[in-house]
Short mmCIF file of C-alpha atoms in Angstrom, two decimals:
data_model
loop_
_atom_site.label_atom_id
_atom_site.label_comp_id
_atom_site.label_asym_id
_atom_site.label_seq_id
_atom_site.Cartn_x
_atom_site.Cartn_y
_atom_site.Cartn_z
CA MET A 529 0.00 0.00 0.00
CA LYS A 530 2.86 2.35 0.86
CA LYS A 531 4.41 1.62 -2.54
CA TYR A 532 1.24 2.73 -4.30
CA LYS A 533 1.17 5.96 -2.26
CA ILE A 534 4.77 6.71 -3.22
CA TYR A 535 4.00 5.99 -6.90
CA LEU A 536 0.96 8.28 -6.68
CA ILE A 537 2.98 11.12 -5.11
CA VAL A 538 5.71 10.74 -7.76
CA ALA A 539 3.09 10.74 -10.54
CA VAL A 540 1.49 13.90 -9.14
CA ILE A 541 4.91 15.61 -8.92
CA ILE A 542 5.74 14.65 -12.51
CA LEU A 543 2.32 15.92 -13.61
CA PHE A 544 2.83 19.29 -11.93
CA ILE A 545 6.46 19.87 -13.01
CA PRO A 546 5.47 21.41 -16.41
CA ILE A 547 2.86 23.63 -14.70
CA ILE A 548 5.32 24.83 -12.05
CA TYR A 549 7.96 25.39 -14.73
CA LYS A 550 5.56 27.48 -16.80
CA MET A 551 4.65 29.57 -13.76
CA THR A 552 8.31 30.46 -13.23
CA ILE A 553 8.89 31.59 -16.84
CA THR A 554 9.23 35.36 -17.10
CA HIS A 555 10.65 35.65 -20.60
CA HIS A 556 11.44 33.80 -23.81
CA LYS A 557 12.85 34.55 -27.26
CA VAL A 558 12.13 32.45 -30.33
CA THR A 559 12.63 32.83 -34.08
CA TYR A 560 10.43 31.05 -36.61
CA GLU A 561 9.12 31.31 -40.16
CA LYS A 562 5.53 32.07 -41.09
CA ASP A 563 4.24 32.59 -44.64
CA LYS A 564 7.78 33.28 -45.91
CA TYR A 565 8.38 35.91 -43.20
CA ARG A 566 11.01 35.57 -40.47
CA VAL A 567 9.39 36.22 -37.08
CA GLU A 568 11.46 37.14 -34.03
CA GLU A 569 9.31 36.92 -30.92
CA THR A 570 10.36 38.13 -27.46
CA PHE A 571 8.18 37.66 -24.39
CA GLU A 572 8.59 39.50 -21.08
CA ILE A 573 6.51 40.16 -17.99
CA LYS A 574 6.69 43.86 -17.07
CA ASP A 575 4.61 45.37 -14.27
CA LYS A 576 2.45 42.21 -14.35
CA LYS A 577 1.76 42.77 -18.05
CA HIS A 578 2.51 40.04 -20.59
CA ILE A 579 4.38 41.87 -23.33
CA TYR A 580 5.24 40.36 -26.72
CA THR A 581 7.70 42.22 -28.93
CA LEU A 582 7.47 41.04 -32.54
CA ASP A 583 9.82 41.75 -35.43
CA ILE A 584 8.62 40.44 -38.79
CA GLN A 585 10.96 40.54 -41.81
CA LYS A 586 11.08 39.59 -45.46
CA GLY A 587 13.80 41.04 -47.66
CA LYS A 588 13.98 44.82 -47.10
CA GLN A 589 10.56 44.88 -45.43
CA GLU A 590 10.65 45.00 -41.62
CA TYR A 591 7.76 45.48 -39.20
CA SER A 592 8.35 45.79 -35.45
CA PHE A 593 5.68 46.28 -32.81
CA GLN A 594 4.74 45.40 -29.26
CA ILE A 595 1.48 43.97 -27.95
CA GLU A 596 0.07 42.96 -24.59
CA ASN A 597 -1.33 39.45 -24.83
CA LYS A 598 -2.24 37.02 -22.05
CA VAL A 599 -1.98 33.65 -23.78
CA ASN A 600 -0.47 31.62 -20.95
CA LYS A 601 3.10 32.56 -22.01
CA ARG A 602 2.77 30.62 -25.26
CA LYS A 603 5.45 30.69 -27.94
CA LYS A 604 4.99 31.31 -31.67
CA ILE A 605 1.84 33.38 -31.29
CA VAL A 606 1.79 34.57 -34.93
CA LYS A 607 -0.34 32.05 -36.84
CA SER A 608 -0.47 33.62 -40.32
CA ILE A 609 0.57 36.77 -42.18
CA LYS A 610 -1.32 38.30 -45.11
CA THR A 611 0.44 40.77 -47.43
CA TYR A 612 -1.08 43.71 -49.33
CA GLN A 613 0.75 45.99 -51.75
CA GLU A 614 -0.01 49.16 -53.73
CA LYS A 615 2.91 50.87 -55.47
CA LYS A 616 5.41 51.98 -52.79
CA ILE A 617 3.27 50.81 -49.84
CA THR A 618 3.45 47.26 -48.50
CA CYS A 619 1.33 46.18 -45.54
CA ILE A 620 0.95 43.02 -43.48
CA VAL A 621 -1.97 41.82 -41.37
CA PRO A 622 -0.74 39.18 -38.88
CA THR A 623 -3.15 36.74 -37.25
CA VAL A 624 -2.12 36.53 -33.59
CA ILE A 625 -3.46 34.11 -30.97
CA ASN A 626 -6.09 35.74 -28.75
CA GLN A 627 -6.18 38.97 -30.77
CA LYS A 628 -9.70 39.60 -32.01
CA GLU A 629 -9.21 42.81 -33.98
CA LYS A 630 -7.12 42.82 -37.14
CA GLU A 631 -4.11 45.13 -37.02
CA ILE A 632 -2.28 46.40 -40.08
CA TYR A 633 1.41 47.36 -40.23
CA CYS A 634 2.88 49.15 -43.24
CA THR A 635 6.09 50.28 -44.89
CA LYS A 636 6.54 52.99 -47.48
CA ASP A 637 9.85 53.18 -49.34
CA ASN A 638 11.11 50.43 -46.95
CA LEU A 639 10.45 52.57 -43.83
CA GLN A 640 7.78 51.41 -41.41
CA VAL A 641 5.15 54.10 -40.98
CA SER A 642 2.01 54.38 -38.88
CA LYS A 643 -1.55 54.53 -40.13
CA GLU A 644 -1.55 58.21 -39.14
CA VAL A 645 1.22 58.93 -41.66
CA LEU A 646 -0.66 57.12 -44.44
CA LYS A 647 -4.23 58.14 -43.70
CA GLU A 648 -4.53 60.58 -46.63
CA ASP A 649 -2.73 58.28 -49.09
CA LYS A 650 -5.02 56.91 -51.84
CA ASP A 651 -2.93 53.74 -52.22
CA PHE A 652 -3.28 53.05 -48.51
CA GLN A 653 -7.05 53.49 -48.79
CA LYS A 654 -7.06 50.80 -51.50
CA ILE A 655 -5.12 48.44 -49.21
CA LEU A 656 -7.56 49.04 -46.34
CA LYS A 657 -10.44 48.17 -48.65
CA LYS A 658 -8.76 44.93 -49.77
CA ALA A 659 -7.93 43.97 -46.17
CA LYS A 660 -11.49 44.89 -45.04
CA ILE A 661 -10.13 47.20 -42.34
CA THR A 662 -11.82 50.48 -41.41
CA ILE A 663 -10.18 53.32 -39.50
CA GLU A 664 -12.50 55.19 -37.19
CA GLU A 665 -12.65 58.93 -37.84
CA GLU A 666 -11.90 61.45 -35.12
CA ASP A 667 -14.95 62.75 -33.25
CA ARG A 668 -15.09 66.56 -33.44
CA LYS A 669 -18.07 67.07 -31.11
CA THR A 670 -17.29 69.18 -28.04
CA LYS A 671 -18.81 69.86 -24.64
CA ASN A 672 -18.24 73.16 -22.85
CA TYR A 673 -17.18 72.65 -19.25
CA LYS A 674 -15.49 75.13 -16.87
CA ASN A 675 -14.14 77.36 -19.67
CA MET A 676 -12.87 74.30 -21.55
CA LYS A 677 -13.90 72.63 -24.79
CA VAL A 678 -13.80 68.89 -24.13
CA TYR A 679 -13.69 66.33 -26.95
CA GLN A 680 -15.21 63.77 -24.62
CA ALA A 681 -15.52 60.89 -27.11
CA ASN A 682 -11.80 61.16 -27.94
CA ILE A 683 -10.65 60.52 -24.37
CA PRO A 684 -9.62 56.83 -24.33
CA GLU A 685 -11.89 54.35 -22.60
CA TYR A 686 -10.86 53.66 -18.98
CA PHE A 687 -8.79 56.88 -18.92
CA SER A 688 -9.40 60.27 -17.33
CA LEU A 689 -7.88 63.54 -18.40
CA ILE A 690 -7.00 65.53 -15.29
CA ILE A 691 -6.72 69.32 -15.33
CA TRP A 692 -5.47 71.20 -12.26
CA ASN A 693 -7.78 74.21 -11.76
CA TYR A 694 -5.73 75.88 -8.97
CA LYS A 695 -7.99 74.69 -6.14
CA GLY A 696 -8.49 71.10 -7.25
CA ILE A 697 -8.87 68.95 -10.34
CA ASN A 698 -11.30 68.56 -13.20
CA LEU A 699 -11.77 64.88 -14.02
CA LEU A 700 -12.74 64.42 -17.66
CA SER A 701 -13.64 61.00 -19.09
CA GLN A 702 -15.98 59.45 -21.66
CA LYS A 703 -18.52 58.85 -18.89
CA GLU A 704 -18.45 62.11 -16.94
CA LEU A 705 -17.03 65.59 -16.45
CA LYS A 706 -16.64 66.56 -12.80
CA GLU A 707 -14.74 68.80 -10.42
CA VAL A 708 -12.95 67.67 -7.25
CA LYS A 709 -12.08 70.40 -4.75
CA ILE A 710 -8.84 69.87 -2.83
CA LEU A 711 -7.64 73.23 -1.46
CA ASN A 712 -9.37 76.27 0.05
CA HIS A 713 -6.94 78.62 -1.70
CA ASP A 714 -5.40 78.94 -5.15
CA LEU A 715 -2.12 77.18 -5.99
CA TYR A 716 -0.74 78.60 -9.23
CA ASP A 717 3.00 77.97 -9.29
CA ASN A 718 5.44 75.16 -8.46
CA ILE A 719 2.71 72.53 -8.60
CA GLU A 720 4.12 69.22 -7.42
CA ALA A 721 1.67 66.43 -8.19
CA THR A 722 1.69 62.91 -9.56
CA LEU A 723 -0.45 59.83 -10.16
CA THR A 724 -0.33 56.35 -8.68
CA SER A 725 -2.65 53.61 -9.90
CA ARG A 726 -5.29 54.77 -7.41
CA TYR A 727 -4.42 58.27 -6.20
CA PHE A 728 -3.85 61.78 -7.52
CA VAL A 729 -1.20 63.09 -5.10
CA LEU A 730 -0.50 66.78 -4.42
CA LEU A 731 2.22 68.27 -2.21
CA GLU A 732 0.90 71.39 -0.45
CA ASN A 733 4.04 73.52 -0.81
CA THR A 734 2.51 76.96 -0.20
CA PRO A 735 3.69 77.48 3.44
CA VAL A 736 7.10 79.14 3.82
CA GLU A 737 7.89 76.79 6.74
CA GLY A 738 7.76 73.76 4.42
CA ILE A 739 5.47 70.92 3.39
CA GLN A 740 3.39 69.33 6.12
CA LYS A 741 0.21 68.42 4.25
CA ILE A 742 -0.14 66.08 1.32
CA TYR A 743 -3.49 65.58 -0.39
CA ALA A 744 -4.56 62.43 -2.22
CA TYR A 745 -7.71 62.01 -4.28
CA ASP A 746 -8.79 58.35 -4.08
CA LYS A 747 -10.51 57.47 -7.36
CA LYS A 748 -11.85 54.20 -5.93
CA LYS A 749 -13.65 55.88 -3.01
CA GLU A 750 -14.05 59.19 -4.85
CA LYS A 751 -12.84 61.27 -1.91
CA VAL A 752 -9.86 63.41 -0.90
CA ASN A 753 -7.59 62.28 1.92
CA GLN A 754 -5.31 64.64 3.82
CA ILE A 755 -1.98 63.28 5.06
CA THR A 756 -0.33 65.36 7.80
CA LEU A 757 3.39 64.73 8.16
CA GLU A 758 4.97 64.50 11.62
CA ASN A 759 7.99 66.44 10.39
CA ARG A 760 7.86 69.01 7.64
CA ILE A 761 9.96 68.59 4.55
CA SER A 762 11.50 71.57 2.79
CA LYS A 763 9.42 73.72 0.47
CA ASP A 764 12.27 73.11 -1.98
CA SER A 765 11.16 69.50 -2.62
CA TYR A 766 10.04 67.77 -5.79
CA ILE A 767 8.55 64.46 -6.89
CA ASN A 768 10.98 62.07 -8.64
CA GLY A 769 8.23 59.73 -9.80
CA VAL A 770 6.28 56.62 -8.87
CA GLU A 771 7.44 53.02 -8.73
CA ASP A 772 5.36 50.10 -7.37
CA ASP A 773 2.82 52.72 -6.23
CA LEU A 774 5.38 54.39 -3.96
CA VAL A 775 5.84 58.12 -4.55
CA TYR A 776 9.52 59.14 -4.39
CA ILE A 777 10.12 62.68 -3.12
CA THR A 778 13.44 64.51 -2.88
CA ASP A 779 14.18 67.42 -0.55
CA ARG A 780 16.86 69.45 -2.32
CA LYS A 781 17.62 71.62 0.72
CA ALA A 782 18.02 68.80 3.26
CA LYS A 783 19.63 66.44 0.68
CA LYS A 784 17.13 63.72 1.61
CA GLN A 785 14.93 61.35 -0.37
CA TYR A 786 11.65 59.85 0.83
CA THR A 787 9.07 57.28 -0.20
CA LEU A 788 5.39 58.02 0.34
CA ASN A 789 2.98 55.11 0.73
CA VAL A 790 -0.31 56.89 0.14
CA LYS A 791 -2.53 54.00 1.20
CA LYS A 792 -0.72 53.67 4.56
CA GLU A 793 -0.27 57.48 4.82
CA GLU A 794 3.39 56.81 5.59
CA LEU A 795 6.47 58.84 4.63
CA LYS A 796 9.83 57.09 5.04
CA GLU A 797 13.32 58.43 4.49
CA VAL A 798 15.34 56.42 1.97
CA SER A 799 18.52 55.06 3.52
CA THR A 800 21.52 56.93 2.14
CA GLU A 801 24.04 54.25 3.10
CA GLU A 802 23.81 52.72 -0.38
CA GLY A 803 22.96 55.99 -2.11
CA TYR A 804 19.93 57.70 -3.62
CA ILE A 805 17.39 55.79 -5.71
CA LYS A 806 16.44 56.39 -9.31
CA PHE A 807 14.44 54.18 -11.68
CA THR A 808 15.17 54.22 -15.40
CA ASP A 809 12.69 52.22 -17.48
CA HIS A 810 11.60 50.59 -14.17
CA LYS A 811 15.14 49.38 -13.40
CA LYS A 812 16.58 50.50 -10.08
CA GLN A 813 19.75 52.55 -9.97
CA VAL A 814 21.64 53.75 -6.91
CA LEU A 815 23.39 57.11 -7.29
CA SER A 816 25.91 58.89 -5.09
CA ILE A 817 24.98 62.17 -3.43
CA THR A 818 27.11 64.07 -5.96
CA ASP A 819 25.50 62.45 -9.00
CA PHE A 820 21.97 62.52 -7.60
CA PHE A 821 21.93 66.21 -6.70
CA GLU A 822 23.77 67.37 -9.81
CA LYS A 823 20.35 67.82 -11.43
CA ASP A 824 16.73 66.92 -10.69
CA GLU A 825 16.18 63.19 -11.26
CA TYR A 826 12.89 61.97 -12.71
CA PHE A 827 11.67 58.41 -13.30
CA GLU A 828 9.19 59.11 -16.09
CA ASN A 829 9.60 60.93 -19.39
CA GLU A 830 13.20 61.83 -18.65
CA ARG A 831 15.00 63.09 -21.74
CA ILE A 832 18.11 61.01 -22.38
CA LEU A 833 20.96 60.91 -24.90
CA ASN A 834 21.66 57.94 -27.14
CA LYS A 835 23.49 58.86 -30.35
CA LYS A 836 23.14 55.29 -31.64
CA ILE A 837 19.39 55.94 -31.85
CA THR A 838 19.27 59.66 -32.71
CA LYS A 839 21.22 62.90 -32.40
CA SER A 840 18.08 64.50 -31.00
CA LYS A 841 18.04 65.39 -27.30
CA ASP A 842 14.27 64.87 -27.30
CA LEU A 843 14.44 61.11 -26.57
CA VAL A 844 12.52 59.02 -24.01
CA LYS A 845 12.78 55.30 -23.24
CA GLU A 846 9.83 53.26 -21.98
CA ASN A 847 9.37 49.47 -21.90
CA ASN A 848 12.67 49.09 -23.77
CA ILE A 849 11.36 51.20 -26.66
CA TYR A 850 12.77 54.57 -27.65
CA TYR A 851 10.44 57.41 -28.61
CA PHE A 852 11.96 60.56 -30.06
CA LYS A 853 11.26 63.73 -31.99
CA GLU A 854 13.43 65.00 -34.83
CA GLU A 855 12.26 68.47 -35.90
CA ASN A 856 8.51 67.99 -36.57
CA THR A 857 8.56 64.18 -36.85
CA PHE A 858 8.02 61.59 -34.10
CA TYR A 859 9.54 58.10 -34.20
CA ARG A 860 9.72 54.98 -32.10
CA GLN A 861 12.46 52.38 -32.22
CA ILE A 862 12.99 48.99 -30.62
CA PRO A 863 16.74 48.58 -29.92
CA GLY A 864 18.48 46.80 -32.80
CA LYS A 865 15.51 47.31 -35.16
CA ASN A 866 14.59 49.93 -37.74
CA LYS A 867 12.88 53.10 -36.59
CA VAL A 868 9.15 53.63 -37.20
CA LYS A 869 7.73 56.97 -38.33
CA LEU A 870 4.72 57.74 -36.12
CA MET A 871 3.51 61.21 -37.06
CA GLU A 872 4.40 64.69 -38.26
CA LYS A 873 3.14 67.67 -36.29
CA GLU A 874 4.33 71.27 -36.27
CA ASN A 875 4.58 73.62 -33.26
CA VAL A 876 4.49 70.90 -30.58
CA GLU A 877 5.45 72.73 -27.37
CA GLU A 878 5.74 69.71 -25.08
CA TRP A 879 5.08 65.98 -25.19
CA ASN A 880 5.16 63.03 -22.80
CA LEU A 881 4.52 59.31 -22.94
CA VAL A 882 1.55 57.68 -21.24
CA GLY A 883 2.35 54.00 -21.69
CA ASP A 884 2.68 53.67 -25.47
CA LYS A 885 0.62 56.80 -26.19
CA ILE A 886 1.99 60.29 -26.80
CA LEU A 887 0.21 63.16 -25.04
CA PHE A 888 1.22 66.49 -26.54
CA ARG A 889 0.31 70.18 -26.44
CA ILE A 890 0.12 72.84 -29.12
CA GLU A 891 -0.70 76.24 -27.59
CA ASN A 892 -4.10 75.79 -25.88
CA GLN A 893 -4.89 72.30 -27.23
CA LEU A 894 -4.08 68.84 -25.91
CA TYR A 895 -3.76 65.92 -28.33
CA LEU A 896 -3.21 62.20 -27.96
CA PHE A 897 -1.44 59.97 -30.46
CA ASP A 898 -2.00 56.22 -30.45
CA GLU A 899 -0.70 53.92 -33.19
CA LYS A 900 -4.08 52.21 -33.49
CA GLU A 901 -6.21 55.37 -33.31
CA GLY A 902 -3.91 58.06 -34.77
CA ILE A 903 -4.05 61.68 -33.53
CA LYS A 904 -7.09 62.90 -31.63
CA VAL A 905 -7.68 66.26 -29.98
CA LEU A 906 -8.80 65.96 -26.36
CA LEU A 907 -9.14 69.49 -25.05
CA GLU A 908 -9.06 73.21 -25.80
CA TYR A 909 -8.29 75.37 -22.76
CA ASN A 910 -6.89 78.88 -23.03
CA GLU A 911 -5.12 78.62 -19.67
CA LEU A 912 -2.68 76.15 -21.27
CA LYS A 913 -1.21 79.02 -23.31
CA TYR A 914 0.03 80.75 -20.17
CA ASN A 915 0.50 78.08 -17.51
CA ALA A 916 0.82 74.47 -18.59
CA LYS A 917 3.52 73.08 -16.30
CA ASN A 918 2.26 70.10 -14.27
CA ILE A 919 -1.40 71.00 -14.69
CA TYR A 920 -2.57 68.18 -16.99
CA TYR A 921 -2.32 64.40 -16.72
CA LEU A 922 -3.78 61.32 -18.40
CA TRP A 923 -4.80 58.71 -15.81
CA LYS A 924 -5.76 55.09 -16.32
#
């Protein structure tokens, strides 16, 4: 009887080994052929997201893109590739496991370009017709709200556009337009605010004595919490960024760095024995006091230099993808792959990444670029002409 029990235990262990092994996998890289195309597939888990980076090549044609796809970490997720061609434009439509909507990727003159770049091209329109793909037109209907023109339908689903109105925030989404009051007085300058997955966080840096109050709007409970610090931090403090829902704050005057756990209402000083903490593309770095305080250090949308990618100083890296602007043209590039032309837009005054989307401002208007949707205007607000620093955010 004991023998049978041992056999049963061994059989169960053998049965569960593949399952346990699959649970421990965090990445893979495979190369395979599909419909005469070479497919290089890389899988990674980043911030609990299952990210597939795909590079599809045939001759001089190369298409690189990234998708989020929960398919139990499977390999070789591209099942077929259809090709469409009109003059100088060649497009592919890959069939990918668990992807319901058809996506089209195109090159023109052997350079990968977005649908936004091609949208007015008659040859591209012919390809779309052959592939039975329609591109939704931008909605130009507006709603007037608090001296703003809101293109409500253009705000992405599950997102909110946040506008600081000097006493609180306006929350603008497809479902509603509402105001949340936070302060009893106006805060115009040196606005230090950020977003976690659940909270809009504002440092109340008006008092000369320093910061003692931090406000957090909880989108789950739809209420504002006030956090009162035991010890003030200098008025000369700024927010580095957010990592794992911890807000990193640096006091320039005291040469100290803190983490704020909003949910626990807890501010902790970062130990300086190892150094000061910075995250670049979600990878932790430890910097010396000299290096850290040489300039302000930010975790998100930090402009970096990489001359292998571009000579432009307007370069940001996110999820191992470079996004950059050369004159009036925006590109993205996966390291080691060809660059992709995303859009052309004149007079862009500032731009930032929100995931894989580009939020940008031209005078009093806010726009959002998404490779699937193209460019859409979100908001017209005259205040943005005069005071735009840290007063608008896109929140998922």
